Coordinates of N, CA and C and ligand atoms in Angstrom, one line a residue:
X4 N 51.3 129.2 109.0 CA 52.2 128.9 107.9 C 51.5 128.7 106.6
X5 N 52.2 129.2 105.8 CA 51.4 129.3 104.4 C 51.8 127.6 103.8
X6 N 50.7 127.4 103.0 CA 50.8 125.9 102.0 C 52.1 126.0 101.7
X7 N 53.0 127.1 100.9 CA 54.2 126.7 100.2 C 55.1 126.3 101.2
X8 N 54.8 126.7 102.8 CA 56.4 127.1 103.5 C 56.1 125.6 104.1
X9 N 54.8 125.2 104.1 CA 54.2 123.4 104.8 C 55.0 122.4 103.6
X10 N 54.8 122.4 102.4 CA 55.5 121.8 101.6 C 56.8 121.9 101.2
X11 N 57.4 122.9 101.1 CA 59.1 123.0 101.3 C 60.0 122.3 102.1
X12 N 59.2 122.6 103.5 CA 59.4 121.7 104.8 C 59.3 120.4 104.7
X13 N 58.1 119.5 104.1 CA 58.1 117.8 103.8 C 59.1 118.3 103.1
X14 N 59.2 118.5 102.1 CA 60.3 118.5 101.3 C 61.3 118.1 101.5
X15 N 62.1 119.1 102.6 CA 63.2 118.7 103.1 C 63.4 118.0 103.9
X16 N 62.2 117.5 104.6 CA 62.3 116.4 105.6 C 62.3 114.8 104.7
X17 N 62.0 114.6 103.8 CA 62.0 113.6 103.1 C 63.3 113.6 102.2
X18 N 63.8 114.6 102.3 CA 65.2 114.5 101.7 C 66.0 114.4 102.6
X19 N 66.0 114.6 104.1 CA 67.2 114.3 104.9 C 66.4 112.9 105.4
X20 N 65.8 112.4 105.6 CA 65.3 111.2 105.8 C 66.0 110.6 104.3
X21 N 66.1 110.5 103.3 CA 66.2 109.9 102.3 C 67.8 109.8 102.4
X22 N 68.4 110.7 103.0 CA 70.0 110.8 103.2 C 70.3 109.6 104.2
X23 N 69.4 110.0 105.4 CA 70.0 109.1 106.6 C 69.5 107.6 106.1
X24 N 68.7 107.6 105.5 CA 68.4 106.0 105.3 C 69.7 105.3 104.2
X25 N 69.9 106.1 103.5 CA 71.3 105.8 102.6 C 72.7 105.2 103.2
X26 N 72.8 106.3 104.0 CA 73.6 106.6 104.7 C 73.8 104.9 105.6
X27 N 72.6 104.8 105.7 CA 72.9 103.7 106.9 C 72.5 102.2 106.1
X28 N 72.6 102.6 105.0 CA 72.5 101.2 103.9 C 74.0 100.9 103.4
X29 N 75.2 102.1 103.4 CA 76.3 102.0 103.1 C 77.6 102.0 104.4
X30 N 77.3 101.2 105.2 CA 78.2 101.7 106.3 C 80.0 101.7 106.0
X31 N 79.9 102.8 106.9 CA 82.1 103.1 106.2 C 82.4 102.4 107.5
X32 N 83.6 101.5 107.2 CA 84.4 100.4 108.0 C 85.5 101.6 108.7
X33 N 85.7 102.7 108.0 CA 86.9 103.9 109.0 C 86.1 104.4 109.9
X34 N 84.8 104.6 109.9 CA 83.8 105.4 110.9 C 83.4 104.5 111.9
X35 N 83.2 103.2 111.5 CA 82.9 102.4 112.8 C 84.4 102.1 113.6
X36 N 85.5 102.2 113.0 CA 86.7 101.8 113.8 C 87.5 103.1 114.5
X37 N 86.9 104.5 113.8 CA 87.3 105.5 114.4 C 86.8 105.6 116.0
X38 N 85.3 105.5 116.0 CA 84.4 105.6 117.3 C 85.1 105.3 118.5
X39 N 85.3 104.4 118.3 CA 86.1 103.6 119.8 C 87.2 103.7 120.6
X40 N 88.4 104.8 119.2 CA 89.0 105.6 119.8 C 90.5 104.1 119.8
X41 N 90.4 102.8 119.6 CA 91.3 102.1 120.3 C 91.9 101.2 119.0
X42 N 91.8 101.7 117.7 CA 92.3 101.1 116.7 C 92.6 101.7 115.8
X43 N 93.8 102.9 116.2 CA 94.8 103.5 115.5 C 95.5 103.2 114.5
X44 N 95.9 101.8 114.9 CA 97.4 101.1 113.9 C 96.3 100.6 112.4
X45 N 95.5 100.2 113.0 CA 94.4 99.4 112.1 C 94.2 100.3 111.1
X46 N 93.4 101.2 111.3 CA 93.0 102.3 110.4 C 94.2 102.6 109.8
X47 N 94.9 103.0 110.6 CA 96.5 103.6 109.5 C 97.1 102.7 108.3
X48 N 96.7 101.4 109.0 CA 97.0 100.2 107.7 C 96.1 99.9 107.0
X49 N 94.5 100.1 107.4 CA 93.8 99.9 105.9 C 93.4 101.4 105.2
X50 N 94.2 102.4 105.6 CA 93.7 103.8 105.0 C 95.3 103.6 104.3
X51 N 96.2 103.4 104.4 CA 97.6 102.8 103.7 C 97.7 102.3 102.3
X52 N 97.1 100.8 102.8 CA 97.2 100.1 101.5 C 96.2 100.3 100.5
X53 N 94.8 101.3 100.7 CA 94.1 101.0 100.4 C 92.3 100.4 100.6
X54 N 93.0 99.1 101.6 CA 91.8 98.3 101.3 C 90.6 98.7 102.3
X55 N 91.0 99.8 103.0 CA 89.4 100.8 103.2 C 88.5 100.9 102.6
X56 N 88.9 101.6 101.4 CA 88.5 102.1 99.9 C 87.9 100.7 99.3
X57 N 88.4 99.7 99.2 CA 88.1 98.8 98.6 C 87.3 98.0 98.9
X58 N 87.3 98.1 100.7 CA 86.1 97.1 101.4 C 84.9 98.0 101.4
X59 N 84.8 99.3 101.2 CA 83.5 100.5 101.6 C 83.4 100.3 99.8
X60 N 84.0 100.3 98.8 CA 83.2 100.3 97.7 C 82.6 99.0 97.7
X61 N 83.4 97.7 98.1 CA 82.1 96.8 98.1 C 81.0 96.5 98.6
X62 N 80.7 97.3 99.7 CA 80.0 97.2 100.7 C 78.7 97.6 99.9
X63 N 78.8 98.1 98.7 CA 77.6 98.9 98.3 C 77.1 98.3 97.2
X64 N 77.9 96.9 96.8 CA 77.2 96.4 96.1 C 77.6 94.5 95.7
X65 N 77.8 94.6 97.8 CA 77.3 93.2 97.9 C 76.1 92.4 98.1
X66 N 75.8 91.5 98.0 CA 74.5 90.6 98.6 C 75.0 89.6 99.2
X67 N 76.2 89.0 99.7 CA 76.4 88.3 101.0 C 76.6 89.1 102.0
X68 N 77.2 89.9 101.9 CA 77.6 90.7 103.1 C 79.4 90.8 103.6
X69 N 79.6 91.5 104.2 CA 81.3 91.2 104.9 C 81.3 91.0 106.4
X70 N 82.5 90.3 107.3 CA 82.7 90.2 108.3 C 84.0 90.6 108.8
X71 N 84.1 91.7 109.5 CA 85.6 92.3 109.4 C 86.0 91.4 110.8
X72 N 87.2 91.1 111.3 CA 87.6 91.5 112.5 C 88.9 92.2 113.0
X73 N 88.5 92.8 113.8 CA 89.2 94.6 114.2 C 90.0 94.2 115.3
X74 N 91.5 93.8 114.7 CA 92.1 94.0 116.2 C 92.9 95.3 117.0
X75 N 93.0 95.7 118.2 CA 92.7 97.0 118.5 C 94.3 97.2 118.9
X76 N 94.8 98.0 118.9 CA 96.4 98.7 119.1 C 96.8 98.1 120.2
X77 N 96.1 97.3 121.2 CA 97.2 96.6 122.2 C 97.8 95.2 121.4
X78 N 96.7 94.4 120.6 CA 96.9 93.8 119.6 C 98.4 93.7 119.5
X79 N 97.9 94.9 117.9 CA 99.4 95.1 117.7 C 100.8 95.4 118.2
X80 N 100.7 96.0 119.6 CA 101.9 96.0 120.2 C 102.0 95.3 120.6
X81 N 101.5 94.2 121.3 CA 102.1 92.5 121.9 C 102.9 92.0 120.7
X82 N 102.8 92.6 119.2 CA 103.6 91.5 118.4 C 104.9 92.3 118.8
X83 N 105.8 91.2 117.7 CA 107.3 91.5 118.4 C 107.7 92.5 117.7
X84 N 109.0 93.2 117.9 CA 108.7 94.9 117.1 C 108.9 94.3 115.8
X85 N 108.6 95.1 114.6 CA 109.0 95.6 113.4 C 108.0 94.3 112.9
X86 N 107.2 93.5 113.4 CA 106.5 92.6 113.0 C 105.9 93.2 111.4
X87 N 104.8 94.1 111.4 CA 104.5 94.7 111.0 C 105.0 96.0 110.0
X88 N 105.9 96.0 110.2 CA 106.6 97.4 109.5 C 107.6 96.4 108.3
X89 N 108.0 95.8 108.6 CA 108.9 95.0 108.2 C 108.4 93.9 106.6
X90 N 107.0 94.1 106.6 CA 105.9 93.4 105.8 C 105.7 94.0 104.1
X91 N 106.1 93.4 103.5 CA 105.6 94.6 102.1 C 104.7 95.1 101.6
X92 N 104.6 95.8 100.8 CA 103.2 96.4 100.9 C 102.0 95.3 100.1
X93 N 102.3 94.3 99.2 CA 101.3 93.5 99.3 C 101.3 92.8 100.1
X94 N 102.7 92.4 101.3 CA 102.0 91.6 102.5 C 101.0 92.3 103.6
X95 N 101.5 93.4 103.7 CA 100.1 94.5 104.3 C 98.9 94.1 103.9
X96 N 98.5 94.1 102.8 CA 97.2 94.0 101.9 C 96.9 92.6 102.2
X97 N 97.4 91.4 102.1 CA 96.7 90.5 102.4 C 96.8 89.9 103.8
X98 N 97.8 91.1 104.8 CA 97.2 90.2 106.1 C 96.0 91.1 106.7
X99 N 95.8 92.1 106.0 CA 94.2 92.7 106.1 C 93.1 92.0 105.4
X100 N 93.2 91.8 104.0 CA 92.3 90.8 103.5 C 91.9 89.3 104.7
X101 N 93.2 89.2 105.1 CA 92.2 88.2 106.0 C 92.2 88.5 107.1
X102 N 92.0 89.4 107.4 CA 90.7 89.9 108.4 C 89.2 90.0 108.2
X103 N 89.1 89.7 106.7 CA 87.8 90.0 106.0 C 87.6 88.6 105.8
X104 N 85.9 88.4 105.8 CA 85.2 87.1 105.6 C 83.9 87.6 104.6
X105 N 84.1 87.3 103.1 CA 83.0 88.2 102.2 C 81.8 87.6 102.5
X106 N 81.5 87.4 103.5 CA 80.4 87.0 103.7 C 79.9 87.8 105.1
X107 N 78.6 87.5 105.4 CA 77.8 88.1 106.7 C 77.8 86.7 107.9
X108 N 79.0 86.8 108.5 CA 78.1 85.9 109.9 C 77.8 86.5 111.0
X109 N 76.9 86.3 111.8 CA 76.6 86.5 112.9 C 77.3 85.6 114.0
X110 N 77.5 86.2 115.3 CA 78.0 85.4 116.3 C 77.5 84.0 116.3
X111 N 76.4 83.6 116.4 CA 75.8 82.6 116.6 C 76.1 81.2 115.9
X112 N 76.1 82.0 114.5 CA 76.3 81.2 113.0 C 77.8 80.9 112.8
X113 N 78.9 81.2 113.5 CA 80.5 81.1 113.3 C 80.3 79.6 113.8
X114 N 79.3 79.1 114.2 CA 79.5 77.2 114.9 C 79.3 76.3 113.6
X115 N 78.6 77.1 112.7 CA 78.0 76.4 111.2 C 79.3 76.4 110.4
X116 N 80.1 77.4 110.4 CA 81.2 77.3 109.2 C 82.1 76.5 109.0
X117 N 82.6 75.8 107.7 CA 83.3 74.5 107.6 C 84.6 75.2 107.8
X118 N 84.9 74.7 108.5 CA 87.0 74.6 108.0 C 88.0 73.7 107.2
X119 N 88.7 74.6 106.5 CA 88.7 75.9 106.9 C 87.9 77.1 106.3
X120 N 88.2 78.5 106.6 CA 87.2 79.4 106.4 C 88.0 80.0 105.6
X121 N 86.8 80.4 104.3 CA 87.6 81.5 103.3 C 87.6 82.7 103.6
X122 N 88.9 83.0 103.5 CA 88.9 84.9 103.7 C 89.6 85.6 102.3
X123 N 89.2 86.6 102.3 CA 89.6 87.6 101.1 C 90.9 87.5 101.1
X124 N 91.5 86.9 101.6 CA 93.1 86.7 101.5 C 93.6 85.6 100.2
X125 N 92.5 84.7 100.2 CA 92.2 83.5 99.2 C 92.7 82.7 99.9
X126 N 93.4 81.5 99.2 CA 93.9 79.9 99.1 C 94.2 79.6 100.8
X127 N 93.1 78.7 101.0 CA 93.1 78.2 102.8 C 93.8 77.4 102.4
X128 N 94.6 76.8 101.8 CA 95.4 75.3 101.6 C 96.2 75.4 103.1
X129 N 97.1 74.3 103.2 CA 98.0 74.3 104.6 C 99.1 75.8 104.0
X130 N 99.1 76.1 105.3 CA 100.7 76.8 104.9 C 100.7 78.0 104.3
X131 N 98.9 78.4 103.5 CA 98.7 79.4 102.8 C 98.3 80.5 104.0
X132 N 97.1 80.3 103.8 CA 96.2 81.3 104.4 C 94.4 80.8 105.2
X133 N 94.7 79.5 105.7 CA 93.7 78.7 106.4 C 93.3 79.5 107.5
X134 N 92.2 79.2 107.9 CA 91.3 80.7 109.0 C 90.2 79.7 109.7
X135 N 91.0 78.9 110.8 CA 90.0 77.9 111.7 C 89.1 78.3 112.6
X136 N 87.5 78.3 112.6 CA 86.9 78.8 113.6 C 86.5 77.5 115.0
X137 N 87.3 77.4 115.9 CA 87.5 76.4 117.3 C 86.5 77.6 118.4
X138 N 85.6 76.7 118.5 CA 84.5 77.4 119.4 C 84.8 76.6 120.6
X139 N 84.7 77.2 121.7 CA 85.1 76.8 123.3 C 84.1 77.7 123.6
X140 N 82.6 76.6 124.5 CA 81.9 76.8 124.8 C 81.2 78.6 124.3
X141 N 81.2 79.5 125.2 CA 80.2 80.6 124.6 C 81.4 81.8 124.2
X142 N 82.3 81.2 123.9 CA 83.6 82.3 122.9 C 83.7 81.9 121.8
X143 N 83.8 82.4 120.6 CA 84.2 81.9 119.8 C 85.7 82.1 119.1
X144 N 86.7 80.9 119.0 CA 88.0 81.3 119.0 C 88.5 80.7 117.3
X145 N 89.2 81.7 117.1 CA 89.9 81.5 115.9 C 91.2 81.0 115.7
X146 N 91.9 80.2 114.9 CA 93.1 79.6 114.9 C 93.9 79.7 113.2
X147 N 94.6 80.6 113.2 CA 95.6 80.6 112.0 C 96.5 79.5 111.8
X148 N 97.2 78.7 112.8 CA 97.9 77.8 112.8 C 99.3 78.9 113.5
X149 N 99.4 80.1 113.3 CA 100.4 81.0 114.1 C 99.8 81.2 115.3
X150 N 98.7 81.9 115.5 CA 97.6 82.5 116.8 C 96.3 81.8 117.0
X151 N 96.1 81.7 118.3 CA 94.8 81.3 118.6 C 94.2 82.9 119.0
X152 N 93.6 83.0 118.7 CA 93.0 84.1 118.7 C 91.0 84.3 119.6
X153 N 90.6 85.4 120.2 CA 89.4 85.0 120.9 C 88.4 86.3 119.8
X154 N 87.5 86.0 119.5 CA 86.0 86.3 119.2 C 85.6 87.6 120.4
X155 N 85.9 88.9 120.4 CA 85.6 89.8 121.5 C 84.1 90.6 121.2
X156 N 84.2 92.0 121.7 CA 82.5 92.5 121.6 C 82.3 93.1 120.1
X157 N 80.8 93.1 119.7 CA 80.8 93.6 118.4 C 80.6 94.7 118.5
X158 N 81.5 95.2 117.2 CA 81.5 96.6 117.3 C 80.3 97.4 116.4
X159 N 79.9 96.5 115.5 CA 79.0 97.0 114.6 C 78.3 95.9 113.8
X160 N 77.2 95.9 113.6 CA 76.3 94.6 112.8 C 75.4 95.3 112.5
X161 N 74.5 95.2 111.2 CA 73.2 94.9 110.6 C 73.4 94.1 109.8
X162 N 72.7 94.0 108.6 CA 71.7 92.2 108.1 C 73.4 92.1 107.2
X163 N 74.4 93.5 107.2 CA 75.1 93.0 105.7 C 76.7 93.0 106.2
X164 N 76.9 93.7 107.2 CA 78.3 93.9 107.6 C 78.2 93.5 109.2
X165 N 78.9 92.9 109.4 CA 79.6 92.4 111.4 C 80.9 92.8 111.6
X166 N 81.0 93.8 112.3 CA 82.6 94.1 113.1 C 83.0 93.7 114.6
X167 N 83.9 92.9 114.6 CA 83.9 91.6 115.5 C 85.4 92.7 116.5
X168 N 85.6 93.0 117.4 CA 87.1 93.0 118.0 C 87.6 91.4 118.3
X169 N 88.7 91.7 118.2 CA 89.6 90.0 118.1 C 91.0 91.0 119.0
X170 N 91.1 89.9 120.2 CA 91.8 89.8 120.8 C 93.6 89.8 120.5
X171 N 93.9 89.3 119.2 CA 95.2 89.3 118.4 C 94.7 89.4 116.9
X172 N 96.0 89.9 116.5 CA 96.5 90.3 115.2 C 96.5 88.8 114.9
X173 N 95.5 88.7 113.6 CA 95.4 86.8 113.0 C 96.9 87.0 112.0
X174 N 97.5 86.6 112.0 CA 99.2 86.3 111.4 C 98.8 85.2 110.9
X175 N 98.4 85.4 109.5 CA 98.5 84.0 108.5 C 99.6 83.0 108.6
X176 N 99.9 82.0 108.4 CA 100.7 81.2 107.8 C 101.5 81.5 107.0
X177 N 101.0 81.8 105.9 CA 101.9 81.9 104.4 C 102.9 83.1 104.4
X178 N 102.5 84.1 105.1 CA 103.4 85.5 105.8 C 104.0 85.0 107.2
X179 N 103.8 84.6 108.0 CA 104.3 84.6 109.4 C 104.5 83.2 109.9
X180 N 105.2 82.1 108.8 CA 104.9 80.6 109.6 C 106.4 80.6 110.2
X181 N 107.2 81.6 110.6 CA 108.6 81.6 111.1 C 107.9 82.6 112.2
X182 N 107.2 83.3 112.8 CA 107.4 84.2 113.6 C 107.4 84.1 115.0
X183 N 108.4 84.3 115.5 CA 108.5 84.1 117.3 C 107.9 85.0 117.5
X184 N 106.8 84.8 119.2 CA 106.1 85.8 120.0 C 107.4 86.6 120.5
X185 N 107.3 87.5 120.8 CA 108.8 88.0 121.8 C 108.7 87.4 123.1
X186 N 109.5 87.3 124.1 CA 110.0 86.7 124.9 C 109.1 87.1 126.1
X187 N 108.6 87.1 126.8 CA 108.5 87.6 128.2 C 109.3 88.6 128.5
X188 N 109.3 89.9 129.3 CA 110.7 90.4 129.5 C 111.1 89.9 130.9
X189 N 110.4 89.3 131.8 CA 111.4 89.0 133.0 C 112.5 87.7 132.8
X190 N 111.7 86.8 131.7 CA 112.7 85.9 131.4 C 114.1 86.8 131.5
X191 N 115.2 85.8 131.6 CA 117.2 86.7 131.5 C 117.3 86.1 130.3
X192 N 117.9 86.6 128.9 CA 118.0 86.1 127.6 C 118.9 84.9 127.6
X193 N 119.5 84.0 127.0 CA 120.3 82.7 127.0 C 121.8 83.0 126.8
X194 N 122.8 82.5 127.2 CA 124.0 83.0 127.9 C 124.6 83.8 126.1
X195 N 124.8 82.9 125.8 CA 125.0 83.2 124.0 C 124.8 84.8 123.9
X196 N 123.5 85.1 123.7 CA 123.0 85.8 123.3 C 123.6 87.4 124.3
X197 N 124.0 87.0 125.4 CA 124.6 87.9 126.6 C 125.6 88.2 126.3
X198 N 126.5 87.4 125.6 CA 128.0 87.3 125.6 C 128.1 88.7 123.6
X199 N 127.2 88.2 123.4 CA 127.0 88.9 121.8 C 126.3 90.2 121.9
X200 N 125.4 90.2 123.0 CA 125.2 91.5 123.4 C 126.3 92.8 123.8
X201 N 126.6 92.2 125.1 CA 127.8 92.7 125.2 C 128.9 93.4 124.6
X202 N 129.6 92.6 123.7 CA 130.5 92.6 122.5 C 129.9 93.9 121.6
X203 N 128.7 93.8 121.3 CA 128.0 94.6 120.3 C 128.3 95.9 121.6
X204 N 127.7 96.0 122.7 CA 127.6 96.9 123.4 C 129.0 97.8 123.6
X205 N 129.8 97.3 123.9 CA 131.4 97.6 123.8 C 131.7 98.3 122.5
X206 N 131.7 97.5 121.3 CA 132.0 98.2 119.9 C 130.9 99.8 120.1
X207 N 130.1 99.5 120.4 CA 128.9 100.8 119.9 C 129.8 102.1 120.9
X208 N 130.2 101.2 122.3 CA 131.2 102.2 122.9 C 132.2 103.0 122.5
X209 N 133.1 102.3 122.3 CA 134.2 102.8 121.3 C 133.7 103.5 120.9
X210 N 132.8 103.2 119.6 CA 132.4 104.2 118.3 C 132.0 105.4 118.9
X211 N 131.4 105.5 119.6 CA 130.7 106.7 120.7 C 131.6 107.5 121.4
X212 N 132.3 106.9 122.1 CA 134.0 107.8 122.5 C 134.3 108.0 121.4
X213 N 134.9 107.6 120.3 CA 135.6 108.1 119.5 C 134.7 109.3 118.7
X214 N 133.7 109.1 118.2 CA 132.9 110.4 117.7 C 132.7 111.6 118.8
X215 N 132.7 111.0 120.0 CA 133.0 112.4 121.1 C 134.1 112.8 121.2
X216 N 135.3 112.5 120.9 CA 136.6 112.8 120.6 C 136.7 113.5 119.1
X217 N 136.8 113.4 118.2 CA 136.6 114.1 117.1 C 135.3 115.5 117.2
X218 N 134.6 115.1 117.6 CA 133.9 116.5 118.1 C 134.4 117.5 118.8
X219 N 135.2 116.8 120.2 CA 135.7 117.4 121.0 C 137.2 118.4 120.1
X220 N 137.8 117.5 119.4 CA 138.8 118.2 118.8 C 138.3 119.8 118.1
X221 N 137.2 118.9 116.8 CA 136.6 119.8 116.3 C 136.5 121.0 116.9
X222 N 135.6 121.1 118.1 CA 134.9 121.7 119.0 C 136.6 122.9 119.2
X223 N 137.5 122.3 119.8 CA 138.6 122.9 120.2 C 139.2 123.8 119.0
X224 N 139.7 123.5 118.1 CA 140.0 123.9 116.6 C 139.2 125.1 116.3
X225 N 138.0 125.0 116.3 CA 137.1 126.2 115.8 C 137.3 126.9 116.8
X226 N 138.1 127.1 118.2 CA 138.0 128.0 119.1 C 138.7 128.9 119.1
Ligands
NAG808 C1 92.0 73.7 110.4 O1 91.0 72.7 110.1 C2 91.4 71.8 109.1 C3 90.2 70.9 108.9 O2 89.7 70.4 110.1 C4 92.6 71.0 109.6 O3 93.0 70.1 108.7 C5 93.8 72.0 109.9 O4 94.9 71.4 110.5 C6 93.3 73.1 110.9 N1 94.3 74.1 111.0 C7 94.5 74.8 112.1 C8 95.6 75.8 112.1 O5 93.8 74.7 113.1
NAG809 C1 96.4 77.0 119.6 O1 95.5 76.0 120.1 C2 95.8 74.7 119.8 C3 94.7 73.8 120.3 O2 94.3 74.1 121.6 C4 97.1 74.3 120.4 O3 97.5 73.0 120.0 C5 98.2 75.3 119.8 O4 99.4 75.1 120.4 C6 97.8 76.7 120.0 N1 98.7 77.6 119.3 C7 99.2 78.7 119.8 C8 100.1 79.5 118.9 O5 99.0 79.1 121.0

């Protein structure tokens, strides 16, 4: 190999080294939550509102660090339907904000945190947006005042970012201090609620015969 083709080569080796080290000083919060394959809903709501974009541009020019926690699409289907859809789009934005803690903790270190804990959602007052860390023995469990919630495997850590899976969707307070879990389904619903079903079920009948009757005419007429 000739001197120039030896030098070219560091060359380039020191520039894709110079890439991967970059690379892994700025980590993207969609690329660690894509891997796993199991937090679809997630990503679709912070690639939605936004705050993807907004937690990956901080990421590059913090010095405490961020703590996400990632809850994963069974998560979200245990809540009750339209839980989520039903939310506006700045309530989207800040029940992702508090999933964020601008700071770096480590598993270990969530025993040291006072409560309540601040999250990028802001104002922990009662009723706002408070984020309690209740440690039970070697889990660490979190408490909104809606969900108790469990501390699962990490999905990603070095010295500046921790991605935590969390067993439930944390449902602030200040968005969700009315929300019923849904029911069990073997429970039988309360007699009320049977008798109004019903009634609704009948009307939807009618309306349903009768639009198949007008069709059917339709249908006849054009023949
Ligand atoms: C969180 O902790 C604070 C301070 O100990 C307490 O006043 C509050 O009731 C707790 N809230 C929840 C939801 O656990
Ligand atoms: C959360 O845990 C606390 C303390 O164990 C309990 O009092 C509360 O009822 C639990 N809340 C829910 C929603 O499960």
């Amino acid at each position: 190999m000739s001197k120039q083709v030896v030098f070219s080569l560091s060359l380039l080796l020191a520039f894709i080294f110079h890439c991967n080290t970059s690379l892994a000083q700025a980590p993207d919060i969609l690329e660690i939550l894509e891997k796993p394959g199991r937090f679809t809903v997630l990503i679709r709501l912070l690639k939605n509102t936004g705050v993807a974009n907004q937690l990956n541009g901080e990421l590059q020019k913090s010095n405490t660090g961020y703590t996400f926690f990632a809850p994963p699409d069974k998560a979200f289907s245990d809540l009750r339907s339209g839980a989520i859809n039903s939310l506006s789009d700045l309530q989207k934005v800040e029940l992702l904000q508090f999933h964020i803690l601008a700071t770096f903790v480590s598993l270990p270190n969530f025993q040291t945190l006072s409560n309540p804990v601040p999250t990028q959602a802001g104002d922990t007052s009662a009723g706002e947006f408070p984020l309690n860390v209740t440690s039970a023995g070697k889990d660490v469990g979190l408490a909104t005042g809606v969900v108790n919630a469990t501390i699962g495997s990490t999905l990603y850590t070095d010295d500046e970012l921790a991605v935590y899976q969390v067993d439930k969707v944390l449902l602030p307070l200040d968005i969700f201090r009315n929300y019923k879990p849904p029911e069990p389904v073997s429970e039988s619903p309360p007699v009320a609620a049977k008798v109004h079903e019903s009634s609704a079920l009948s009307l939807t009948g009618h309306g349903m015969w009768f639009s198949i009757g007008i069709a059917a005419s339709v249908a006849a007429f054009s023949l």
